[in-house]
Coordinates of C-alpha atoms in Angstrom, one line a residue:
X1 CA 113.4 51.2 87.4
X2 CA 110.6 49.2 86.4
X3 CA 109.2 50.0 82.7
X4 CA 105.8 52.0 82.8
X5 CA 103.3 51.5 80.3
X6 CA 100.8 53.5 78.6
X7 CA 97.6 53.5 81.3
X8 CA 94.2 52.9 80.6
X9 CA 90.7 55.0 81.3
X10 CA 90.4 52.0 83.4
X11 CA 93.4 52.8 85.2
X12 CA 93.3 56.5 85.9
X13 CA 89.6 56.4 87.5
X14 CA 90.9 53.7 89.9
X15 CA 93.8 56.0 90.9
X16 CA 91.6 59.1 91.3
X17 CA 89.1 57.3 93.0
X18 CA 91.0 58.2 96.3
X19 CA 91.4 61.6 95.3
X20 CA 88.1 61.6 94.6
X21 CA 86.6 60.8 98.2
X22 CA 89.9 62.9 99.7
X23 CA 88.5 66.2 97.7
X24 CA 85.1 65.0 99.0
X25 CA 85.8 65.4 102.6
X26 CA 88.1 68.3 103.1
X27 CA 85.8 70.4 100.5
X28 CA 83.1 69.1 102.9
X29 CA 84.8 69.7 106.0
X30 CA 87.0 73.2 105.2
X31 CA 84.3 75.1 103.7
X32 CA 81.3 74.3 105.2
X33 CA 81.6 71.4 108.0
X34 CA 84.1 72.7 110.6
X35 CA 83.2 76.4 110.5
X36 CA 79.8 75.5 111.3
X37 CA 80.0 73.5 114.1
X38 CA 82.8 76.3 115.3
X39 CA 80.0 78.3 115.0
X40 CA 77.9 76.2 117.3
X41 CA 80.8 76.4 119.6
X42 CA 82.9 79.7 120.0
X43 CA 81.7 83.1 120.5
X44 CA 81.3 85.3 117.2
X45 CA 84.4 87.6 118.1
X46 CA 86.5 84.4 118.3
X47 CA 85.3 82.5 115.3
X48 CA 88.5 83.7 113.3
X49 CA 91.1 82.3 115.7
X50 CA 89.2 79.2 116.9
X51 CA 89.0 78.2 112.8
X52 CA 92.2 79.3 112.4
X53 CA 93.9 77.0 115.7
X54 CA 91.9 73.8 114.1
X55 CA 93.1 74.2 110.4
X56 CA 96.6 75.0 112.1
X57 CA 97.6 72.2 114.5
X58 CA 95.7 69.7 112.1
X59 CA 97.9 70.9 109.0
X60 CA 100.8 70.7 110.7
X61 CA 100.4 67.2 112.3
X62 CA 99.5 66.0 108.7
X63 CA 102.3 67.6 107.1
X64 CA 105.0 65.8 109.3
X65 CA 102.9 62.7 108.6
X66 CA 103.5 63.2 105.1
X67 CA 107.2 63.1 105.2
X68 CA 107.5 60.5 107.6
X69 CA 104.9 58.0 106.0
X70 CA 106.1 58.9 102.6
X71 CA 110.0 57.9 103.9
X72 CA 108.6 55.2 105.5
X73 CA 106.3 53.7 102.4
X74 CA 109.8 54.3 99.9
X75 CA 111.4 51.8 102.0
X76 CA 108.3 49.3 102.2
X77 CA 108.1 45.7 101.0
X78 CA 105.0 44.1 101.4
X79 CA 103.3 42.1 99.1
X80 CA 100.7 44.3 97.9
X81 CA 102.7 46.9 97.6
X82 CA 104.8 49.9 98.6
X83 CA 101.7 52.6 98.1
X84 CA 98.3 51.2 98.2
X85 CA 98.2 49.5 101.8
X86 CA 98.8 53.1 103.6
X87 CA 96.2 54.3 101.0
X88 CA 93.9 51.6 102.7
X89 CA 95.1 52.1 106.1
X90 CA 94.8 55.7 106.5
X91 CA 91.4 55.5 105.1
X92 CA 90.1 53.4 107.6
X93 CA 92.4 54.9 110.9
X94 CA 90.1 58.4 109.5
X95 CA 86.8 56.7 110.6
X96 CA 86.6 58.0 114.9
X97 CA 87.8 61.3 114.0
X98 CA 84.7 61.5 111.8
X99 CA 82.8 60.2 114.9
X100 CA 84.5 62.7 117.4
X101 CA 83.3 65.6 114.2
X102 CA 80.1 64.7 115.1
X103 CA 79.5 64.3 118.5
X104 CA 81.9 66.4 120.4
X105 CA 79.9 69.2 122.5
X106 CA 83.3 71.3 123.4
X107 CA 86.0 73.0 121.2
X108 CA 88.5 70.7 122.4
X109 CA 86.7 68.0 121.2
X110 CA 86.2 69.7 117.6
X111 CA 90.2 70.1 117.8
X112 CA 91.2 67.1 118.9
X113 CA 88.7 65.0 116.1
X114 CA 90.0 67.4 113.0
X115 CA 93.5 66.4 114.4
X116 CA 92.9 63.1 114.1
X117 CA 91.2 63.3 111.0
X118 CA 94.2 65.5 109.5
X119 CA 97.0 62.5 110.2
X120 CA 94.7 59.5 109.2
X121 CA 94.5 61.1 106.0
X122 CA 97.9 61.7 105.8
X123 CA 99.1 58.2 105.9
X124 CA 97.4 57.8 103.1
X125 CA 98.6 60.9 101.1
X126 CA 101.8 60.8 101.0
X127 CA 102.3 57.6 99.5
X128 CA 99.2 57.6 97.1
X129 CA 101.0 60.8 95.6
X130 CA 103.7 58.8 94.7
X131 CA 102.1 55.8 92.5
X132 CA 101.5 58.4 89.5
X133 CA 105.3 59.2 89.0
X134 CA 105.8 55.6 89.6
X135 CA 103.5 54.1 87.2
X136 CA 102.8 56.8 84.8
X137 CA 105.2 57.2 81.7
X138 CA 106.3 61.0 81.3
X139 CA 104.5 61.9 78.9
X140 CA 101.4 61.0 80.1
X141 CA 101.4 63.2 83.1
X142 CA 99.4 65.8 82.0
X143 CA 97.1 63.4 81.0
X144 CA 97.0 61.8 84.7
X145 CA 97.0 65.2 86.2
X146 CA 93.7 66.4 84.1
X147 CA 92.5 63.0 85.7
X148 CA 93.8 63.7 89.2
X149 CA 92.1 67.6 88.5
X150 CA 88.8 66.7 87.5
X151 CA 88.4 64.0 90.7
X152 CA 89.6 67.1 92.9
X153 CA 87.6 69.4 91.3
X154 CA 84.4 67.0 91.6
X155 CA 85.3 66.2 95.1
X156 CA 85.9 69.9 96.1
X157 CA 81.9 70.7 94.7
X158 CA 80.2 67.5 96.3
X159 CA 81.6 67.9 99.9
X160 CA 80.3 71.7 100.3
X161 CA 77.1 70.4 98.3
X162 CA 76.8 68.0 100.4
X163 CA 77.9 69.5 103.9
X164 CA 75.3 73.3 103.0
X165 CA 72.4 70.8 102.1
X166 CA 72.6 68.9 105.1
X167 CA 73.7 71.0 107.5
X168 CA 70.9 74.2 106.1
X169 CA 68.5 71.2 106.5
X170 CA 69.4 71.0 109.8
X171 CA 70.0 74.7 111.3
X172 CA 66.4 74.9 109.5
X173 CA 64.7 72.2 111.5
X174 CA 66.1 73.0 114.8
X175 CA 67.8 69.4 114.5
X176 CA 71.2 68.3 115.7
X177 CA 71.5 65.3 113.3
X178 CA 72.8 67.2 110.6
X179 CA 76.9 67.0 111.6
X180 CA 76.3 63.0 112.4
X181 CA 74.8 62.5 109.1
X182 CA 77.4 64.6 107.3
X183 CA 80.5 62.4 109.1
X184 CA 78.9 59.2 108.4
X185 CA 78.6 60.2 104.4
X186 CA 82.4 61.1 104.6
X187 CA 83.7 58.5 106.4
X188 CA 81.9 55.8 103.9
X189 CA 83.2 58.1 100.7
X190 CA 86.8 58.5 102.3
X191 CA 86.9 54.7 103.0
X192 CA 84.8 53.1 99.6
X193 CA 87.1 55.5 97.2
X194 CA 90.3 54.0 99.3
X195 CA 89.2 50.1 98.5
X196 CA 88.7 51.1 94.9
X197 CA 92.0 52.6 94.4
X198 CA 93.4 49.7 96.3
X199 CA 91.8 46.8 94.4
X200 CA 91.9 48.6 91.1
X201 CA 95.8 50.1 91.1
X202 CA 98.6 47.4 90.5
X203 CA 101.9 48.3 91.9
X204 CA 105.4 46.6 90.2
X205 CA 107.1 43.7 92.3
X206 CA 109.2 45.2 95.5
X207 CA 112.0 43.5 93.8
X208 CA 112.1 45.6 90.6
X209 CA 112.6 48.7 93.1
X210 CA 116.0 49.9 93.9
X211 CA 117.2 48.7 97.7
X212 CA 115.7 51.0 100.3
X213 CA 118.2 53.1 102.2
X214 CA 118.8 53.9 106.1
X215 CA 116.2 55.9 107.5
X216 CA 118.2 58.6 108.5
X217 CA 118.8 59.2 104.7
X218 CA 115.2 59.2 103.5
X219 CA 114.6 62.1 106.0
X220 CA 116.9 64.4 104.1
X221 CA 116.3 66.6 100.5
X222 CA 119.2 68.1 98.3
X223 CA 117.2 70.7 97.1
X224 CA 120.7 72.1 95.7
X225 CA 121.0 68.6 93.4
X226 CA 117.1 69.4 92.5
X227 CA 116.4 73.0 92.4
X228 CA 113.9 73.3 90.3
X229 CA 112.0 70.8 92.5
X230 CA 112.4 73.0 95.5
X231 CA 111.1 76.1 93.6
X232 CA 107.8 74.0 92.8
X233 CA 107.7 73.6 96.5
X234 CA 108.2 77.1 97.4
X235 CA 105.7 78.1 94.2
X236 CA 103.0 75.6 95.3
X237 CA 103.3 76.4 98.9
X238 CA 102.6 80.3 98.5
X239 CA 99.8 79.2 95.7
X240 CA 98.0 77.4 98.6
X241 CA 98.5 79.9 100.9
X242 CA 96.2 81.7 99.0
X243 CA 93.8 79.0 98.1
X244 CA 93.1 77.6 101.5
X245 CA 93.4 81.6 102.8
X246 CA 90.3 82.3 100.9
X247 CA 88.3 78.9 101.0
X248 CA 88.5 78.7 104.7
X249 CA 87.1 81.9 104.8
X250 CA 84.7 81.8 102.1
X251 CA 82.0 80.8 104.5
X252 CA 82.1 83.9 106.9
X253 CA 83.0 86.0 104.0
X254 CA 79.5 85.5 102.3
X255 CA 77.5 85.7 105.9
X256 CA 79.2 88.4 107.5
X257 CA 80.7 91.2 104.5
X258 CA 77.0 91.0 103.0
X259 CA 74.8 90.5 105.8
X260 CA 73.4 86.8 105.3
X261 CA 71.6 84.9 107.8
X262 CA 73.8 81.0 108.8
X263 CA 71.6 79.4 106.5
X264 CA 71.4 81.7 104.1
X265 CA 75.3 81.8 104.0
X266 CA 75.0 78.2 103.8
X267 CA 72.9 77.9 100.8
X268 CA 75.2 81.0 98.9
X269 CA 78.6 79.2 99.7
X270 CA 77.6 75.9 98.3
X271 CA 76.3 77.8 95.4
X272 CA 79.7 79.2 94.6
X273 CA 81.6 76.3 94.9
X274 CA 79.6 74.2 92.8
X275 CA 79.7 77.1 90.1
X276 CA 83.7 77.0 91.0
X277 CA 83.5 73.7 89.8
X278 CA 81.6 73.8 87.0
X279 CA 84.2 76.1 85.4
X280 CA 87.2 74.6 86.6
X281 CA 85.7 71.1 84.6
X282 CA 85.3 72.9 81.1
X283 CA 89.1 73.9 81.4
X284 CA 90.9 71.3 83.1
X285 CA 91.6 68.4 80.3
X286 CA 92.8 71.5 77.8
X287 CA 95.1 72.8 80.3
X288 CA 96.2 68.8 80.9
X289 CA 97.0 68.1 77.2
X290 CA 98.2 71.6 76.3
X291 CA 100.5 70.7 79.4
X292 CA 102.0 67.7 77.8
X293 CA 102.5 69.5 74.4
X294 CA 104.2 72.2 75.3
X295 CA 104.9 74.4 78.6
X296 CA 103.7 73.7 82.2
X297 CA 104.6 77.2 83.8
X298 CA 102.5 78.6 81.1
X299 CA 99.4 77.4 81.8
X300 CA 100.3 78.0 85.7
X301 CA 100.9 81.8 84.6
X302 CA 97.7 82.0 83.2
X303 CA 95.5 79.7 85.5
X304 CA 96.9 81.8 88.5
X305 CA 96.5 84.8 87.1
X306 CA 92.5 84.4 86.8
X307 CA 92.7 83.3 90.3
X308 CA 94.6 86.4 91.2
X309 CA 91.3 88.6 89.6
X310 CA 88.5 86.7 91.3
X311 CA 90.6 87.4 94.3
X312 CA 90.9 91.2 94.1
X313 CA 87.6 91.0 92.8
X314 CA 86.0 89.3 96.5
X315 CA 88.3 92.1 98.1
X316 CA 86.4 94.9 96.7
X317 CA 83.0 94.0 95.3
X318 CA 80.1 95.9 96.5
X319 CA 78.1 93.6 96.3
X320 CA 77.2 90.3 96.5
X321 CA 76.1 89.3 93.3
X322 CA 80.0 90.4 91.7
X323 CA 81.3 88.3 94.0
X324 CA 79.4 84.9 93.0
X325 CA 80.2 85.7 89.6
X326 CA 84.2 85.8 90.6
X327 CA 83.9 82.5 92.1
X328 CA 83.7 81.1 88.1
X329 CA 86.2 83.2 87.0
X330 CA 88.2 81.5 90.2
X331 CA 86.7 77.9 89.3
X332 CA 88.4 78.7 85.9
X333 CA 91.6 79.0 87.2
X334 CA 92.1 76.7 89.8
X335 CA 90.9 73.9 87.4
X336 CA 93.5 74.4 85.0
X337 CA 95.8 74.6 87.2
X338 CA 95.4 71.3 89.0
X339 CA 95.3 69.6 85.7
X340 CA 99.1 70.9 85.6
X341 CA 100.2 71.3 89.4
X342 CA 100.5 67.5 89.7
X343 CA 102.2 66.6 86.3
X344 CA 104.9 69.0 86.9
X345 CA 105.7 68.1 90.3
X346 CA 106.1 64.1 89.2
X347 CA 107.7 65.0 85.9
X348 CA 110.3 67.2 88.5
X349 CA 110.5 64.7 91.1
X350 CA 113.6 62.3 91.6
X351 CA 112.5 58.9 90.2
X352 CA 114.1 56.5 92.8
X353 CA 112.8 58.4 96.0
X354 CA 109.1 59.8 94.6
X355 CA 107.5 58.9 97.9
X356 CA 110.2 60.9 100.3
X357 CA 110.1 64.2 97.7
X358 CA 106.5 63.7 97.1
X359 CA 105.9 64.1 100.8
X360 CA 107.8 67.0 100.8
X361 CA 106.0 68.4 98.0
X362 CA 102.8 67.1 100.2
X363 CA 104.8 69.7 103.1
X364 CA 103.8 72.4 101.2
X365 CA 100.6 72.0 100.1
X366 CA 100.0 71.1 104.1
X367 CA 102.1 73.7 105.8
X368 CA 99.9 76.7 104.2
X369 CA 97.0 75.0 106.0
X370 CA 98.8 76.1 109.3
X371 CA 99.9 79.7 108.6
X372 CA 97.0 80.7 106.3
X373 CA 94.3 80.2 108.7
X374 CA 96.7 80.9 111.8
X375 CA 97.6 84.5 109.9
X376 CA 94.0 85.2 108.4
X377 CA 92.0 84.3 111.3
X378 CA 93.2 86.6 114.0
X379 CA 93.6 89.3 111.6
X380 CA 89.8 89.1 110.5
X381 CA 89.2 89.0 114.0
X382 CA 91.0 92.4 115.1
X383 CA 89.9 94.4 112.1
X384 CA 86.1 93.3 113.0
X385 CA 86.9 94.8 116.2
X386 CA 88.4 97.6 115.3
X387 CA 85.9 98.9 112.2
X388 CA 82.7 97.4 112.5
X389 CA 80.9 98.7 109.8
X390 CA 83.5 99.3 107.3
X391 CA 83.6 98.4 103.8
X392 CA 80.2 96.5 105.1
X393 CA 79.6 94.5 108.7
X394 CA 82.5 92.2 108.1
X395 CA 85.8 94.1 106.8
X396 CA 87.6 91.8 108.0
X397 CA 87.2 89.0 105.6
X398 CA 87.7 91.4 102.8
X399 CA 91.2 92.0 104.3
X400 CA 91.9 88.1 104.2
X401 CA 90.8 87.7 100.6
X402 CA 93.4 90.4 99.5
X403 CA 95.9 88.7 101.5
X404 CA 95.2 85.4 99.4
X405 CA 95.5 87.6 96.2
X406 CA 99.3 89.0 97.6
X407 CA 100.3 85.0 98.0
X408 CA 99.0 84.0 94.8
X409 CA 101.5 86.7 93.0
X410 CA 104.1 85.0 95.1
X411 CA 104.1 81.7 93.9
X412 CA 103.3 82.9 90.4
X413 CA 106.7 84.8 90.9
X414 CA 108.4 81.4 91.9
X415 CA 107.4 79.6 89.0
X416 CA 109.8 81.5 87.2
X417 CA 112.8 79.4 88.5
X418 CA 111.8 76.7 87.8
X419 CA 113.2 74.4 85.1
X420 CA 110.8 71.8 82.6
X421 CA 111.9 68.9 81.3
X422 CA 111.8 69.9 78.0
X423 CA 113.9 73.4 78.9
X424 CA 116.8 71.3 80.5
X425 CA 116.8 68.9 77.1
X426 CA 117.0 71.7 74.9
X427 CA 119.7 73.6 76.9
X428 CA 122.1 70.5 77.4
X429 CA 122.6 71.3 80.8
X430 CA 121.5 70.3 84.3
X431 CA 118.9 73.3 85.7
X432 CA 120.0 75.8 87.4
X433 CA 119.5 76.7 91.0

């Protein structure tokens, strides 16, 4: 394998640069943008289902992509590089679902465009995962991953900042410009923070890499050779389950359990994510280097368990006011644990094939993005049906944000298989399954 030096500042804002403008448009497009204009297009009973089938058959057409393209950019040997010219590509395959986000006029056209926009993106995911566990030393990964947080965590505030200011703007004016003007910014962020990454990242020589193998053998995982690899999987799977359970609801949530007006909901939801944010940033490079000094699954256990309170805490509050304030609590969380959620999966991941497990690891952070919505969204639906009135006008979306709270507690109970680094070296013995 190819040595890996120490990186630079210089370095690790290059990298995240993608993740940046990535973060940027799904925050932009999950919380605010694609619920709105389902809004504009689907009948209020239906609104659960109709976000639910867009989130669902975009997720899982990106998560195959992911495997595939991962496999595919493992066995690559271009000149410029086995990662960065599907970080490129993808970018710029993204642009005419953006278009189709913007000018569509039916629901199929809305499902079709997020599709689209679901596996562009995903040709460029699953090999831009991989260039931290192959150019970062070990331990530097927290240190990468805090990077990697805070560019997630930035991106995930700007997009629904960006998406409520311009689309309030619009629902206030009685203009229609609002969605073209929204794709336009996205598309330019998705495809500037792709060139930066590409020009600025330097991948190793394609002969310093191991000989790629037959196809048929990149497609397959030993889980049983790497278990505590698969346990991540199975932890960070039920962990987003929970994450995109609540976030793709987060909109409806805040208009219909307390009453607000589209624009007013607008304005509120933004509000909360940026506050998100701005919480998640004060802990994310603690939790990165307290990470690389000492246990991983520790700072998981607590940054979950924060995220499990704000959770029960949307479920129940009375009122609306309790339930912005969970969203910091929430913002706490989650930004400690993304500064550790990517240095544990590449300091678990198998060194020679980082693309091909990566992708799977990119599986399950996708796959949740098919259930969740597909589980959450016809339940809200049948218990607004069923008990208008209860627990406020929208009892539904209460139900969902418990059922993000009963995933979280399942991948936090996951995490307890799995193995560190520093465990195995202390043991003497290969982890266990």
């Amino acid at each position: 394998m190819p040595t890996k030096e120490a990186p630079s500042r210089r370095f690790y804002l290059t990298l995240s640069a993608y993740c940046l403008g990535q973060a940027v448009v799904w925050g932009g497009l999950t919380v605010i943008g694609v619920p709105s204009r389902v809004e504009q297009l689907v009948a209020r009973d239906r609104l659960g289902i109709a976000v639910g089938a867009i989130a669902g058959l975009g997720a899982l057409a990106a998560g195959l992509g992911l495997i595939l393209i991962g496999a595919l950019s493992d066995r690559w040997r271009g000149s410029s590089g086995r990662r960065r010219p599907f970080v490129l590509a993808g970018a710029l395959l993204a642009l005419p679902g953006f278009w189709g986000y913007a000018t569509t006029t039916t629901f199929l056209g809305l499902l079709l465009s997020v599709t689209w926009l679901q596996i562009a993106v995903a040709v460029a995911t699953g090999p831009y995962h991989a260039l931290i566990p192959d150019l970062v030393p070990q331990d530097r990964l927290g240190e990468a991953s805090a990077y990697q947080g805070v560019a997630q965590l930035l991106g995930s505030a700007a997009g629904p900042l960006l998406a409520g200011v311009l689309l309030a703007s619009a629902a206030a004016s009685q203009a229609n410009r609002g969605p073209s003007t929204l794709a336009a910014i996205l598309g330019g962020t998705l495809v500037v923070t792709a060139v930066v990454t590409y020009l600025g990242v330097r991948e190793r020589p394609a002969q310093e890499w191991p000989p790629p193998k037959a196809l048929l053998e990149t497609m397959s995982f030993d889980f049983r050779k790497y278990p505590s690899f698969g346990w991540l999987i199975v932890s960070r799977f039920f962990i987003t389950m929970g994450f995109v359970t609540a976030l793709g609801f987060l909109l409806y949530y805040v208009q219909f359990t307390f009453a607000n007006s589209h624009a007013r909901a607008l304005t509120l939801t933004t509000e909360m994510q940026v506050l998100a944010t701005v919480a998640g940033l004060v802990g994310t490079f603690p939790a990165g280097r307290e990470a690389d000094r000492s246990s991983k699954k520790r700072v998981i256990y607590i940054s979950a368990g924060l995220c499990l309170a704000a959770g029960l805490c949307f479920a129940v509050s009375p009122i609306f006011p309790l339930a912005f304030l969970s969203a910091l609590v929430f913002g706490l969380g989650w930004g400690a644990f993304a500064a550790v959620d990517w240095s544990l999966a590449c300091e678990l991941v198998p060194e020679e094939e980082t693309a091909r497990y990566m992708g799977a690891w990119g599986f399950s952070l996708t796959l949740p993005g098919v259930l969740g919505p597909l589980l959450a969204g016809p339940l809200a639906d049948l218990v607004n049906a069923a008990a208008p009135g209860w627990a406020g006008p929208g009892p539904g979306y209460r139900l969902v944000m418990l059922l993000s709270v009963l995933y979280f507690t399942a991948g936090v109970l996951a995490v307890r298989h799995i193995r560190e680094a520093r465990e195995t070296a202390a043991a003497g013995t290969p982890p266990k399954s």
